[in-house]
Coordinates of C-alpha atoms in Angstrom, one line a residue:
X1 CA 54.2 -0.1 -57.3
X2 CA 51.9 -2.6 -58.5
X3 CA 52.3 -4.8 -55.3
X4 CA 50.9 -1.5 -53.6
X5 CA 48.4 -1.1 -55.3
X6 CA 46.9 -4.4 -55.1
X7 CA 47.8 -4.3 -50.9
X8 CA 45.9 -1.3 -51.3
X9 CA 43.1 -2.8 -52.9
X10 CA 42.8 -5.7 -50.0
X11 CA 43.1 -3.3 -46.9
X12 CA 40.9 -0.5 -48.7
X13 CA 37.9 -2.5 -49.0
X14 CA 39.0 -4.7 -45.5
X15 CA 39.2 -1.5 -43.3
X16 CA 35.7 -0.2 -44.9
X17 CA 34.0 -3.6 -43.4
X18 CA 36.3 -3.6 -40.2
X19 CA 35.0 -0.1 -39.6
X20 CA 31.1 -0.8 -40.8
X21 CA 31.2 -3.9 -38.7
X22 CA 32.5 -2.2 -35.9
X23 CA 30.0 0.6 -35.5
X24 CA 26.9 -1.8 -36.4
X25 CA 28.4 -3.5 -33.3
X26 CA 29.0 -1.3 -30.9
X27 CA 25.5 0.7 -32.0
X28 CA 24.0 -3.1 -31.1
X29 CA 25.9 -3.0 -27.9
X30 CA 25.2 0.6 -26.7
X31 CA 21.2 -0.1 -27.5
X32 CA 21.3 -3.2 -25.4
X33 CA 23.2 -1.2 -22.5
X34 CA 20.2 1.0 -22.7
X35 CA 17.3 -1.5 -22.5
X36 CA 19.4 -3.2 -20.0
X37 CA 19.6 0.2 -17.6
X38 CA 15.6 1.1 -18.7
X39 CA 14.9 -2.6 -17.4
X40 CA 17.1 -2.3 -14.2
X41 CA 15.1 1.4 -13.4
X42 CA 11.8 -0.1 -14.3
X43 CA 12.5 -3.1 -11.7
X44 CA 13.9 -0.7 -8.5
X45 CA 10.8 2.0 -9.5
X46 CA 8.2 -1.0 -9.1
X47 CA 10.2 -2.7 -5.6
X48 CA 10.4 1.6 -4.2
X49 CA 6.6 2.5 -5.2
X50 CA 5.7 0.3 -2.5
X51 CA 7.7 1.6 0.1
X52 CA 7.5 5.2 -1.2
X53 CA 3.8 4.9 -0.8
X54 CA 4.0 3.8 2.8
X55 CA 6.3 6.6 3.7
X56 CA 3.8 9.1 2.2
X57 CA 1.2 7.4 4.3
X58 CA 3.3 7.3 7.5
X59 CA 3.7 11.1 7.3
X60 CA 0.4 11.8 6.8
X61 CA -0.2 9.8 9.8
X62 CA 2.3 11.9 11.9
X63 CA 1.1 15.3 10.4
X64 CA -1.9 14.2 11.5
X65 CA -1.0 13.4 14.9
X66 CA 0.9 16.2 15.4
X67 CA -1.9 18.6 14.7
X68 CA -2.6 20.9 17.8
X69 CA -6.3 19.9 18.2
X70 CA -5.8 16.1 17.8
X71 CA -2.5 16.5 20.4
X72 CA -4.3 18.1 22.8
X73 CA -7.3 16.1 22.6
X74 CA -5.1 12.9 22.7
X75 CA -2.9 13.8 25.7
X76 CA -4.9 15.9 27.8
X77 CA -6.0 13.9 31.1
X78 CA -7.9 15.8 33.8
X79 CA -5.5 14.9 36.9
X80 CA -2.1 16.0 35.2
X81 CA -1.1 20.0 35.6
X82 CA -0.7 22.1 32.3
X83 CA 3.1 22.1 32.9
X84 CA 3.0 18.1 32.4
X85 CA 1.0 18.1 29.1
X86 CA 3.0 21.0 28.3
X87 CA 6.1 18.1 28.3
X88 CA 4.1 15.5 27.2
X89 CA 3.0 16.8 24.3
X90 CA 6.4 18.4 23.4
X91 CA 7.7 14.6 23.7
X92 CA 4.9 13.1 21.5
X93 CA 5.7 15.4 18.6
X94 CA 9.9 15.2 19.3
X95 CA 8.9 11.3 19.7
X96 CA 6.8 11.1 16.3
X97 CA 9.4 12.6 14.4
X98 CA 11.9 10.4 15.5
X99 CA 10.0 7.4 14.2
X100 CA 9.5 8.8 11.3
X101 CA 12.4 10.7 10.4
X102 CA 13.5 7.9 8.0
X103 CA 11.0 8.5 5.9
X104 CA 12.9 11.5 4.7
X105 CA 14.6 9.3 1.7
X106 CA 11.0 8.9 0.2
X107 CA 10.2 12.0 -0.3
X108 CA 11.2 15.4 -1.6
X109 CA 13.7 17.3 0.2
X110 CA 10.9 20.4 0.0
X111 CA 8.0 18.3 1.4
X112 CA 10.9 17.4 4.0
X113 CA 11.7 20.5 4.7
X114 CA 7.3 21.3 5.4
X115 CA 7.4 18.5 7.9
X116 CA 10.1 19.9 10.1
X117 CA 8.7 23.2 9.7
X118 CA 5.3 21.9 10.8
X119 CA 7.0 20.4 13.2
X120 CA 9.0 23.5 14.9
X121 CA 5.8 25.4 14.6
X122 CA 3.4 23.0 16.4
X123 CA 5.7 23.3 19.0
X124 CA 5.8 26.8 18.8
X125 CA 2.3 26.8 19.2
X126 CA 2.5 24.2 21.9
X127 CA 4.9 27.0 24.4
X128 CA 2.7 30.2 23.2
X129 CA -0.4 28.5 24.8
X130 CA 1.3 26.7 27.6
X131 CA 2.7 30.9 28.6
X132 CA -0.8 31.5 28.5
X133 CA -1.7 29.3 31.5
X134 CA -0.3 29.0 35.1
X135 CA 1.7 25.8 35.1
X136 CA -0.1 24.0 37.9
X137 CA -4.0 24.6 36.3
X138 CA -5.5 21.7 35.1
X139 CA -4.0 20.7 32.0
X140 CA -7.9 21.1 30.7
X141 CA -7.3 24.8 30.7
X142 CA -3.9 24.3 28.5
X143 CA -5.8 22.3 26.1
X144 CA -8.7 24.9 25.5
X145 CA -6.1 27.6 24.9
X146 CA -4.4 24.8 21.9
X147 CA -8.0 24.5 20.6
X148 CA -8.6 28.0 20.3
X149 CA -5.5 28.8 19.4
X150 CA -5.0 26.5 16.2
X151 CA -8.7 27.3 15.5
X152 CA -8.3 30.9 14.7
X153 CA -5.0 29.8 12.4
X154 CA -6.2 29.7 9.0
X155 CA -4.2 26.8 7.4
X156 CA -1.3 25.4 10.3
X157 CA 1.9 24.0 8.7
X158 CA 0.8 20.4 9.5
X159 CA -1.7 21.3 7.0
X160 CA 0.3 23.2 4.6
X161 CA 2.4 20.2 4.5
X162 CA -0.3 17.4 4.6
X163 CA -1.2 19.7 0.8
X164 CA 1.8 19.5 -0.3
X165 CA 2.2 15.9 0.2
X166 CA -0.9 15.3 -1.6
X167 CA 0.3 17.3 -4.6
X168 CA 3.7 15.3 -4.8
X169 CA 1.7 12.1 -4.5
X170 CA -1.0 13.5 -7.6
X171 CA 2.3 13.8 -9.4
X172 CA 3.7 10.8 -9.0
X173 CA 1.3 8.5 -9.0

C-alpha cells in the first residue's frame, strides 16, 4: 500500500504538468494557426483588391456602353438600314457581355444578377424600338426612336445597376 501511495504521489503531480503543459501548448499552437490564417487572408485580400477593382471598373465600362443612348449613338451610320443596327447593336451588347462575363467572380452574385438584367432589358429596349420602324428606313430613324425611348425611362437597368455597383464598391472600399 505504501508503494501505491508513493507511485501515486509521482504520477499525481506528473499527470497535473503533462496536462498543464499540454494545453499551454496546444493554446500556443491553435493561436499561431490563427495568425498564420489572418496573415494568409490579409496577403490574397491585398493581391484580389487589385483585380477586384478592375473588374468593378470593367463593368462600369460595359454598363456604360450598353446604355441605349450611347449604343445608338455609337453604332448608328447613315448608309446602313434600321434592320442592320437593329443586329448590330444586338451583337455589341451579346458581344460586351461576353468579354466581360468573367468578371462575375469579382463581384456580388446580386450586382451580377443587375448586369444581366440590364443586359436583357437593353435589348428589350433595343426590339420594342426596332418594331417601331420599317426595317429598310435609315437606321437614323431606329436611333431617334432608342433616344426617345430611353429618354422618357426614368432610371434604365444599366443605371440601376451602375448604382448598385457603386454602393458595393462604397462598402468595400
Amino acid at each position: 500500500m505504501n508503494s501505491f501511495l508513493e507511485i501515486l504521489k509521482i504520477i499525481l503531480p506528473a499527470t497535473a504538468v503533462f496536462f498543464c503543459a499540454y494545453f499551454l501548448v496546444k493554446n500556443f499552437l491553435d493561436s499561431e494557426k490563427s495568425k498564420r490564417e489572418e496573415e494568409r487572408k490579409k496577403s490574397i485580400s491585398e493581391a484580389l483588391t487589385p483585380i477586384r477593382l478592375t473588374a468593378y471598373e470593367r463593368i462600369t465600362l460595359f454598363l456604360d456602353r450598353i446604355h441605349p443612348i450611347n449604343l445608338a449613338i455609337r453604332l448608328n451610320r447613315p448608309n446602313i438600314t434600321c434592320e442592320q443596327l437593329h443586329l448590330e447593336l444586338i451583337q455589341a451588347i451579346k458581344d460586351e457581355f461576353d468579354h466581360n462575363v468573367s468578371q462575375q467572380i469579382y463581384i456580388s452574385s446580386s450586382s451580377w444578377e443587375l448586369i444581366k438584367t440590364a443586359k436583357e432589358e437593353t435589348i428589350k429596349i433595343i426590339n420594342i424600338s426596332s418594331q417601331k420602324v420599317p426595317p429598310h428606313e435609315s437606321s437614323t430613324e431606329l436611333a431617334k426612336i432608342i433616344i426617345q425611348l430611353a429618354g422618357s425611362v426614368d432610371r434604365l437597368p444599366s443605371q440601376i445597376a451602375l448604382e448598385n455597383l457603386k454602393r458595393e464598391v462604397a462598402k468595400l472600399f
